Amino acid sequence: MNISKILISLIFTLILFGFTPSSAHSQSNEAIDYYNKGISCHEKGQITLAIQNYNKALNLYSGFTGARYNLGIAYHDLANKYSQQGQYDLAIQNYKQAIKYNAEDASAYYNLAVTYDRTGQTLIAIENYKKSLSLNPELNNAKRNLCAAYFDLGNNYYSHKDFNSAIQAYNNVINIDPRDAQAYSNLGLAYSYNAQPDLAIKSYNKAISLDPMNGDFYKALADVYTNNNKFDLALMNYEKAMKLKPNDHQIIHNMQIAQRIKNDNELTRAVNDVKALQKAPKEVYELVKLDSGVKYISLIRCDEILDMIWSDPDGQKLLKTMINNKIPIKITQGVQDTNSKVQTKEYKQSVALLGLIPIYSWNTGSQRDILVNIGEDYILAFRNPNLSADQRIFAFHVFIHEFCHAVSSTFAKQDTSSLEEEISASMIGYNIASRLLRGRDLTKDEVYEYSQRCLQGILTDDHRLLPVYNNFNIQIQGYGITPPHLYLYRNIAELYRSIRLDPKTNRLDMLERML
């Protein structure tokens, strides 16, 4: 209750009227009586009675400044009471009455604004905060609450995708408090979704300059760079964010996405630009056979891929072995017949009675024919710009994978593949692709990821029925070809252990028993 204000208004009133017992008019005396009753009730906390008496005083004399002033105070106090009780509609009515009788009361405008804020009427609250500040610029609570109201308004506009209005609201916060780092960050987010990346970047950099230890700001800036294909800058800012928030999984996830997209873009350019360093000899081309109905362009693309494989030392060793063993490469339609096959022909001699009835036969020998089938869809995929870099590299690796199987079939009459062979053949294929496209071998982390993905794929189809080992790794090294970082996947059971809890991994009893 504003008792001091009431006493001051009483003194001013007596001076204003110049009342003395001898000169007072009866009506003026009655107005003063009601006025004094109002003060008495007000001091006792009987606010409603005080308002009634102040009103009666004003009815008797409308120019009674003290009564008008105190009436405004009484309405203000009553409004505060309703506000504390959560009766916001009544509080608003009485704050408006307080302002009606005391239009210069900055705190009345402020409290009215707070009440509107609490009822979700943000725009009206903002207008009243602004009015309170115009009357008292030093009202710091009004400044803080006005900023908060603009924040709420901006967030509401943002959630409804009205980004232009959100931008205006956040700028209003900054106009009030130019050092509000969070306002600049929110502004950056609104600019980003409003397709204004340059302004978003500028806003985030300002936020960082004001609060350089906020990891979220670096992450948000990195996200903008990622969305605008500036991956080096994105990764630099994700690293800064990670230093400040090392356990933030979202930062780690977004950083991995940026790195993956960057790698994919670089690989796409590499796949588009790659050319064989040398032409394969004619003996390689002579291995190629065409199935009926295969497009001529498939033959051209196949020759290009063979040239690239010949350009790699390990690829050349595979092709030389295939030349020496006269293993044909047959281009088939589609992808279903992509494989390496071994066909064995048995030759027999027999003796027949009277040349008609066989009475005895014996084996005179056998011939093993090895054949590589490559579906033309894989051949065409490598140069297909509509496919991702991973898909195109996979298509390229299929060649080498099947060549490894063909060479494996020359090992001591080896006819059956294994999980070991499937994984290692793929690693050799991906490693040759990396050397041709990136100019380097696969890293340890890349090999580990590829080998895990390869085993997951094997466990989804009939390859899961293969034996675990068949000595492929030892035998392929006899040709001078060593699978990259072999120690990471030599132990198939341990590789399986690393992925068995992944929901995408199918369980395999044979490997479960080996754990």
mmCIF file of N, CA and C in Angstrom, residues 90-180:
data_model
loop_
_atom_site.group_PDB
_atom_site.id
_atom_site.type_symbol
_atom_site.label_atom_id
_atom_site.label_comp_id
_atom_site.label_asym_id
_atom_site.label_seq_id
_atom_site.Cartn_x
_atom_site.Cartn_y
_atom_site.Cartn_z
ATOM 1 N N LEU A 90 -9.823 -9.371 -13.425
ATOM 2 C CA LEU A 90 -10.133 -8.281 -12.498
ATOM 3 C C LEU A 90 -8.910 -7.391 -12.287
ATOM 4 N N ALA A 91 -7.744 -7.990 -12.266
ATOM 5 C CA ALA A 91 -6.519 -7.200 -12.114
ATOM 6 C C ALA A 91 -6.374 -6.235 -13.279
ATOM 7 N N ILE A 92 -6.603 -6.716 -14.497
ATOM 8 C CA ILE A 92 -6.479 -5.863 -15.684
ATOM 9 C C ILE A 92 -7.475 -4.712 -15.619
ATOM 10 N N GLN A 93 -8.715 -5.008 -15.227
ATOM 11 C CA GLN A 93 -9.732 -3.948 -15.124
ATOM 12 C C GLN A 93 -9.287 -2.855 -14.162
ATOM 13 N N ASN A 94 -8.731 -3.248 -13.032
ATOM 14 C CA ASN A 94 -8.360 -2.264 -12.020
ATOM 15 C C ASN A 94 -7.069 -1.529 -12.351
ATOM 16 N N TYR A 95 -6.126 -2.191 -13.042
ATOM 17 C CA TYR A 95 -4.942 -1.461 -13.504
ATOM 18 C C TYR A 95 -5.359 -0.382 -14.501
ATOM 19 N N LYS A 96 -6.310 -0.700 -15.352
ATOM 20 C CA LYS A 96 -6.798 0.299 -16.311
ATOM 21 C C LYS A 96 -7.445 1.475 -15.581
ATOM 22 N N GLN A 97 -8.168 1.188 -14.503
ATOM 23 C CA GLN A 97 -8.760 2.267 -13.710
ATOM 24 C C GLN A 97 -7.672 3.108 -13.047
ATOM 25 N N ALA A 98 -6.634 2.441 -12.569
ATOM 26 C CA ALA A 98 -5.522 3.171 -11.947
ATOM 27 C C ALA A 98 -4.903 4.135 -12.945
ATOM 28 N N ILE A 99 -4.729 3.665 -14.193
ATOM 29 C CA ILE A 99 -4.142 4.507 -15.239
ATOM 30 C C ILE A 99 -5.089 5.638 -15.614
ATOM 31 N N LYS A 100 -6.390 5.356 -15.564
ATOM 32 C CA LYS A 100 -7.382 6.392 -15.893
ATOM 33 C C LYS A 100 -7.247 7.589 -14.949
ATOM 34 N N TYR A 101 -6.995 7.313 -13.675
ATOM 35 C CA TYR A 101 -6.930 8.392 -12.698
ATOM 36 C C TYR A 101 -5.507 8.886 -12.457
ATOM 37 N N ASN A 102 -4.534 8.136 -12.948
ATOM 38 C CA ASN A 102 -3.145 8.577 -12.800
ATOM 39 C C ASN A 102 -2.367 8.105 -14.024
ATOM 40 N N ALA A 103 -2.512 8.850 -15.096
ATOM 41 C CA ALA A 103 -1.941 8.444 -16.388
ATOM 42 C C ALA A 103 -0.422 8.491 -16.409
ATOM 43 N N GLU A 104 0.201 9.030 -15.396
ATOM 44 C CA GLU A 104 1.660 9.116 -15.348
ATOM 45 C C GLU A 104 2.276 8.041 -14.464
ATOM 46 N N ASP A 105 1.467 7.079 -14.033
ATOM 47 C CA ASP A 105 1.962 6.036 -13.132
ATOM 48 C C ASP A 105 2.644 4.934 -13.953
ATOM 49 N N ALA A 106 3.974 5.012 -14.059
ATOM 50 C CA ALA A 106 4.730 4.038 -14.863
ATOM 51 C C ALA A 106 4.566 2.622 -14.329
ATOM 52 N N SER A 107 4.504 2.484 -13.001
ATOM 53 C CA SER A 107 4.399 1.145 -12.419
ATOM 54 C C SER A 107 3.054 0.503 -12.734
ATOM 55 N N ALA A 108 1.995 1.337 -12.890
ATOM 56 C CA ALA A 108 0.686 0.780 -13.247
ATOM 57 C C ALA A 108 0.735 0.183 -14.651
ATOM 58 N N TYR A 109 1.359 0.910 -15.573
ATOM 59 C CA TYR A 109 1.525 0.360 -16.927
ATOM 60 C C TYR A 109 2.374 -0.917 -16.891
ATOM 61 N N TYR A 110 3.410 -0.888 -16.070
ATOM 62 C CA TYR A 110 4.288 -2.059 -15.976
ATOM 63 C C TYR A 110 3.524 -3.271 -15.453
ATOM 64 N N ASN A 111 2.785 -3.082 -14.354
ATOM 65 C CA ASN A 111 2.046 -4.209 -13.780
ATOM 66 C C ASN A 111 0.928 -4.689 -14.707
ATOM 67 N N LEU A 112 0.313 -3.749 -15.423
ATOM 68 C CA LEU A 112 -0.693 -4.141 -16.411
ATOM 69 C C LEU A 112 -0.039 -5.004 -17.493
ATOM 70 N N ALA A 113 1.159 -4.606 -17.922
ATOM 71 C CA ALA A 113 1.889 -5.376 -18.934
ATOM 72 C C ALA A 113 2.214 -6.776 -18.425
ATOM 73 N N VAL A 114 2.668 -6.856 -17.162
ATOM 74 C CA VAL A 114 2.992 -8.164 -16.582
ATOM 75 C C VAL A 114 1.767 -9.069 -16.581
ATOM 76 N N THR A 115 0.620 -8.499 -16.238
ATOM 77 C CA THR A 115 -0.611 -9.295 -16.182
ATOM 78 C C THR A 115 -1.026 -9.766 -17.569
ATOM 79 N N TYR A 116 -0.927 -8.880 -18.553
ATOM 80 C CA TYR A 116 -1.213 -9.306 -19.933
ATOM 81 C C TYR A 116 -0.250 -10.420 -20.356
ATOM 82 N N ASP A 117 1.004 -10.277 -19.946
ATOM 83 C CA ASP A 117 2.015 -11.294 -20.271
ATOM 84 C C ASP A 117 1.611 -12.654 -19.713
ATOM 85 N N ARG A 118 1.141 -12.629 -18.466
ATOM 86 C CA ARG A 118 0.767 -13.889 -17.814
ATOM 87 C C ARG A 118 -0.440 -14.547 -18.478
ATOM 88 N N THR A 119 -1.260 -13.761 -19.118
ATOM 89 C CA THR A 119 -2.446 -14.319 -19.787
ATOM 90 C C THR A 119 -2.191 -14.595 -21.264
ATOM 91 N N GLY A 120 -0.937 -14.485 -21.687
ATOM 92 C CA GLY A 120 -0.587 -14.814 -23.063
ATOM 93 C C GLY A 120 -0.905 -13.739 -24.076
ATOM 94 N N GLN A 121 -1.232 -12.545 -23.620
ATOM 95 C CA GLN A 121 -1.552 -11.444 -24.538
ATOM 96 C C GLN A 121 -0.288 -10.607 -24.755
ATOM 97 N N THR A 122 0.643 -11.207 -25.475
ATOM 98 C CA THR A 122 1.998 -10.656 -25.560
ATOM 99 C C THR A 122 2.038 -9.298 -26.240
ATOM 100 N N LEU A 123 1.307 -9.140 -27.329
ATOM 101 C CA LEU A 123 1.354 -7.872 -28.067
ATOM 102 C C LEU A 123 0.877 -6.705 -27.203
ATOM 103 N N ILE A 124 -0.225 -6.911 -26.457
ATOM 104 C CA ILE A 124 -0.725 -5.840 -25.580
ATOM 105 C C ILE A 124 0.262 -5.604 -24.445
ATOM 106 N N ALA A 125 0.860 -6.676 -23.945
ATOM 107 C CA ALA A 125 1.864 -6.538 -22.888
ATOM 108 C C ALA A 125 3.021 -5.674 -23.368
ATOM 109 N N ILE A 126 3.473 -5.914 -24.588
ATOM 110 C CA ILE A 126 4.596 -5.148 -25.143
ATOM 111 C C ILE A 126 4.271 -3.662 -25.186
ATOM 112 N N GLU A 127 3.077 -3.315 -25.624
ATOM 113 C CA GLU A 127 2.698 -1.902 -25.705
ATOM 114 C C GLU A 127 2.726 -1.247 -24.334
ATOM 115 N N ASN A 128 2.302 -1.961 -23.308
ATOM 116 C CA ASN A 128 2.285 -1.389 -21.964
ATOM 117 C C ASN A 128 3.678 -1.335 -21.341
ATOM 118 N N TYR A 129 4.535 -2.309 -21.656
ATOM 119 C CA TYR A 129 5.934 -2.207 -21.219
ATOM 120 C C TYR A 129 6.575 -0.963 -21.832
ATOM 121 N N LYS A 130 6.320 -0.746 -23.102
ATOM 122 C CA LYS A 130 6.893 0.418 -23.782
ATOM 123 C C LYS A 130 6.383 1.719 -23.162
ATOM 124 N N LYS A 131 5.103 1.755 -22.801
ATOM 125 C CA LYS A 131 4.541 2.960 -22.179
ATOM 126 C C LYS A 131 5.177 3.207 -20.811
ATOM 127 N N SER A 132 5.372 2.124 -20.047
ATOM 128 C CA SER A 132 5.970 2.293 -18.720
ATOM 129 C C SER A 132 7.397 2.827 -18.836
ATOM 130 N N LEU A 133 8.128 2.370 -19.858
ATOM 131 C CA LEU A 133 9.497 2.848 -20.056
ATOM 132 C C LEU A 133 9.534 4.278 -20.558
ATOM 133 N N SER A 134 8.519 4.675 -21.314
ATOM 134 C CA SER A 134 8.477 6.068 -21.775
ATOM 135 C C SER A 134 8.266 7.018 -20.602
ATOM 136 N N LEU A 135 7.570 6.530 -19.554
ATOM 137 C CA LEU A 135 7.339 7.349 -18.366
ATOM 138 C C LEU A 135 8.511 7.272 -17.393
ATOM 139 N N ASN A 136 9.184 6.113 -17.382
ATOM 140 C CA ASN A 136 10.320 5.935 -16.478
ATOM 141 C C ASN A 136 11.365 5.059 -17.163
ATOM 142 N N PRO A 137 12.293 5.664 -17.898
ATOM 143 C CA PRO A 137 13.307 4.893 -18.639
ATOM 144 C C PRO A 137 14.222 4.062 -17.744
ATOM 145 N N GLU A 138 14.243 4.344 -16.459
ATOM 146 C CA GLU A 138 15.117 3.610 -15.542
ATOM 147 C C GLU A 138 14.435 2.394 -14.938
ATOM 148 N N LEU A 139 13.256 2.060 -15.420
ATOM 149 C CA LEU A 139 12.514 0.916 -14.895
ATOM 150 C C LEU A 139 13.105 -0.372 -15.496
ATOM 151 N N ASN A 140 14.144 -0.889 -14.834
ATOM 152 C CA ASN A 140 14.906 -2.009 -15.406
ATOM 153 C C ASN A 140 14.083 -3.276 -15.571
ATOM 154 N N ASN A 141 13.174 -3.523 -14.625
ATOM 155 C CA ASN A 141 12.327 -4.710 -14.761
ATOM 156 C C ASN A 141 11.495 -4.644 -16.035
ATOM 157 N N ALA A 142 11.057 -3.451 -16.385
ATOM 158 C CA ALA A 142 10.270 -3.291 -17.607
ATOM 159 C C ALA A 142 11.124 -3.601 -18.827
ATOM 160 N N LYS A 143 12.386 -3.182 -18.793
ATOM 161 C CA LYS A 143 13.288 -3.487 -19.916
ATOM 162 C C LYS A 143 13.476 -4.995 -20.069
ATOM 163 N N ARG A 144 13.740 -5.646 -18.926
ATOM 164 C CA ARG A 144 13.955 -7.096 -18.985
ATOM 165 C C ARG A 144 12.699 -7.818 -19.472
ATOM 166 N N ASN A 145 11.568 -7.410 -18.938
ATOM 167 C CA ASN A 145 10.329 -8.085 -19.330
ATOM 168 C C ASN A 145 9.948 -7.787 -20.773
ATOM 169 N N LEU A 146 10.250 -6.572 -21.236
ATOM 170 C CA LEU A 146 9.959 -6.243 -22.633
ATOM 171 C C LEU A 146 10.808 -7.117 -23.558
ATOM 172 N N CYS A 147 12.073 -7.293 -23.197
ATOM 173 C CA CYS A 147 12.928 -8.197 -23.983
ATOM 174 C C CYS A 147 12.356 -9.608 -23.984
ATOM 175 N N ALA A 148 11.936 -10.069 -22.800
ATOM 176 C CA ALA A 148 11.381 -11.423 -22.702
ATOM 177 C C ALA A 148 10.109 -11.555 -23.530
ATOM 178 N N ALA A 149 9.295 -10.492 -23.534
ATOM 179 C CA ALA A 149 8.054 -10.528 -24.315
ATOM 180 C C ALA A 149 8.356 -10.594 -25.808
ATOM 181 N N TYR A 150 9.330 -9.811 -26.244
ATOM 182 C CA TYR A 150 9.728 -9.880 -27.658
ATOM 183 C C TYR A 150 10.297 -11.263 -27.996
ATOM 184 N N PHE A 151 11.027 -11.838 -27.047
ATOM 185 C CA PHE A 151 11.528 -13.204 -27.247
ATOM 186 C C PHE A 151 10.366 -14.175 -27.455
ATOM 187 N N ASP A 152 9.384 -14.096 -26.542
ATOM 188 C CA ASP A 152 8.222 -14.984 -26.652
ATOM 189 C C ASP A 152 7.498 -14.770 -27.971
ATOM 190 N N LEU A 153 7.373 -13.509 -28.343
ATOM 191 C CA LEU A 153 6.693 -13.193 -29.599
ATOM 192 C C LEU A 153 7.470 -13.773 -30.779
ATOM 193 N N GLY A 154 8.785 -13.570 -30.758
ATOM 194 C CA GLY A 154 9.614 -14.112 -31.832
ATOM 195 C C GLY A 154 9.547 -15.625 -31.904
ATOM 196 N N ASN A 155 9.587 -16.278 -30.741
ATOM 197 C CA ASN A 155 9.512 -17.742 -30.718
ATOM 198 C C ASN A 155 8.170 -18.238 -31.244
ATOM 199 N N ASN A 156 7.108 -17.498 -30.916
ATOM 200 C CA ASN A 156 5.781 -17.879 -31.403
ATOM 201 C C ASN A 156 5.702 -17.738 -32.924
ATOM 202 N N TYR A 157 6.217 -16.622 -33.435
ATOM 203 C CA TYR A 157 6.241 -16.439 -34.895
ATOM 204 C C TYR A 157 7.082 -17.538 -35.552
ATOM 205 N N TYR A 158 8.210 -17.849 -34.926
ATOM 206 C CA TYR A 158 9.099 -18.868 -35.489
ATOM 207 C C TYR A 158 8.404 -20.227 -35.549
ATOM 208 N N SER A 159 7.699 -20.586 -34.466
ATOM 209 C CA SER A 159 7.028 -21.891 -34.431
ATOM 210 C C SER A 159 5.924 -21.990 -35.468
ATOM 211 N N HIS A 160 5.382 -20.838 -35.887
ATOM 212 C CA HIS A 160 4.350 -20.818 -36.931
ATOM 213 C C HIS A 160 4.942 -20.512 -38.307
ATOM 214 N N LYS A 161 6.285 -20.579 -38.388
ATOM 215 C CA LYS A 161 7.011 -20.398 -39.657
ATOM 216 C C LYS A 161 6.830 -18.999 -40.257
ATOM 217 N N ASP A 162 6.484 -18.028 -39.421
ATOM 218 C CA ASP A 162 6.436 -16.630 -39.868
ATOM 219 C C ASP A 162 7.802 -16.019 -39.549
ATOM 220 N N PHE A 163 8.772 -16.340 -40.382
ATOM 221 C CA PHE A 163 10.158 -16.004 -40.062
ATOM 222 C C PHE A 163 10.436 -14.512 -40.155
ATOM 223 N N ASN A 164 9.768 -13.804 -41.065
ATOM 224 C CA ASN A 164 9.981 -12.353 -41.164
ATOM 225 C C ASN A 164 9.559 -11.655 -39.878
ATOM 226 N N SER A 165 8.402 -12.052 -39.328
ATOM 227 C CA SER A 165 7.941 -11.445 -38.077
ATOM 228 C C SER A 165 8.849 -11.841 -36.919
ATOM 229 N N ALA A 166 9.329 -13.077 -36.934
ATOM 230 C CA ALA A 166 10.259 -13.516 -35.890
ATOM 231 C C ALA A 166 11.539 -12.690 -35.932
ATOM 232 N N ILE A 167 12.037 -12.445 -37.130
ATOM 233 C CA ILE A 167 13.252 -11.632 -37.296
ATOM 234 C C ILE A 167 13.041 -10.238 -36.716
ATOM 235 N N GLN A 168 11.884 -9.653 -36.994
ATOM 236 C CA GLN A 168 11.591 -8.313 -36.467
ATOM 237 C C GLN A 168 11.549 -8.336 -34.941
ATOM 238 N N ALA A 169 10.924 -9.365 -34.365
ATOM 239 C CA ALA A 169 10.816 -9.451 -32.907
ATOM 240 C C ALA A 169 12.197 -9.594 -32.261
ATOM 241 N N TYR A 170 13.047 -10.450 -32.814
ATOM 242 C CA TYR A 170 14.385 -10.632 -32.239
ATOM 243 C C TYR A 170 15.227 -9.369 -32.404
ATOM 244 N N ASN A 171 15.039 -8.663 -33.506
ATOM 245 C CA ASN A 171 15.749 -7.387 -33.676
ATOM 246 C C ASN A 171 15.292 -6.367 -32.642
ATOM 247 N N ASN A 172 14.019 -6.421 -32.251
ATOM 248 C CA ASN A 172 13.523 -5.517 -31.210
ATOM 249 C C ASN A 172 14.223 -5.796 -29.880
ATOM 250 N N VAL A 173 14.472 -7.075 -29.595
ATOM 251 C CA VAL A 173 15.222 -7.414 -28.379
ATOM 252 C C VAL A 173 16.611 -6.786 -28.432
ATOM 253 N N ILE A 174 17.251 -6.922 -29.587
ATOM 254 C CA ILE A 174 18.614 -6.403 -29.750
ATOM 255 C C ILE A 174 18.642 -4.883 -29.643
ATOM 256 N N ASN A 175 17.601 -4.215 -30.138
ATOM 257 C CA ASN A 175 17.534 -2.753 -30.023
ATOM 258 C C ASN A 175 17.490 -2.316 -28.563
ATOM 259 N N ILE A 176 16.840 -3.124 -27.723
ATOM 260 C CA ILE A 176 16.758 -2.799 -26.301
ATOM 261 C C ILE A 176 18.050 -3.176 -25.587
ATOM 262 N N ASP A 177 18.574 -4.362 -25.934
ATOM 263 C CA ASP A 177 19.793 -4.854 -25.283
ATOM 264 C C ASP A 177 20.752 -5.376 -26.352
ATOM 265 N N PRO A 178 21.629 -4.522 -26.861
ATOM 266 C CA PRO A 178 22.541 -4.919 -27.949
ATOM 267 C C PRO A 178 23.559 -5.987 -27.556
ATOM 268 N N ARG A 179 23.635 -6.326 -26.280
ATOM 269 C CA ARG A 179 24.597 -7.332 -25.839
ATOM 270 C C ARG A 179 23.919 -8.654 -25.478
ATOM 271 N N ASP A 180 22.712 -8.848 -25.945
ATOM 272 C CA ASP A 180 21.987 -10.095 -25.679
ATOM 273 C C ASP A 180 22.408 -11.148 -26.703
#
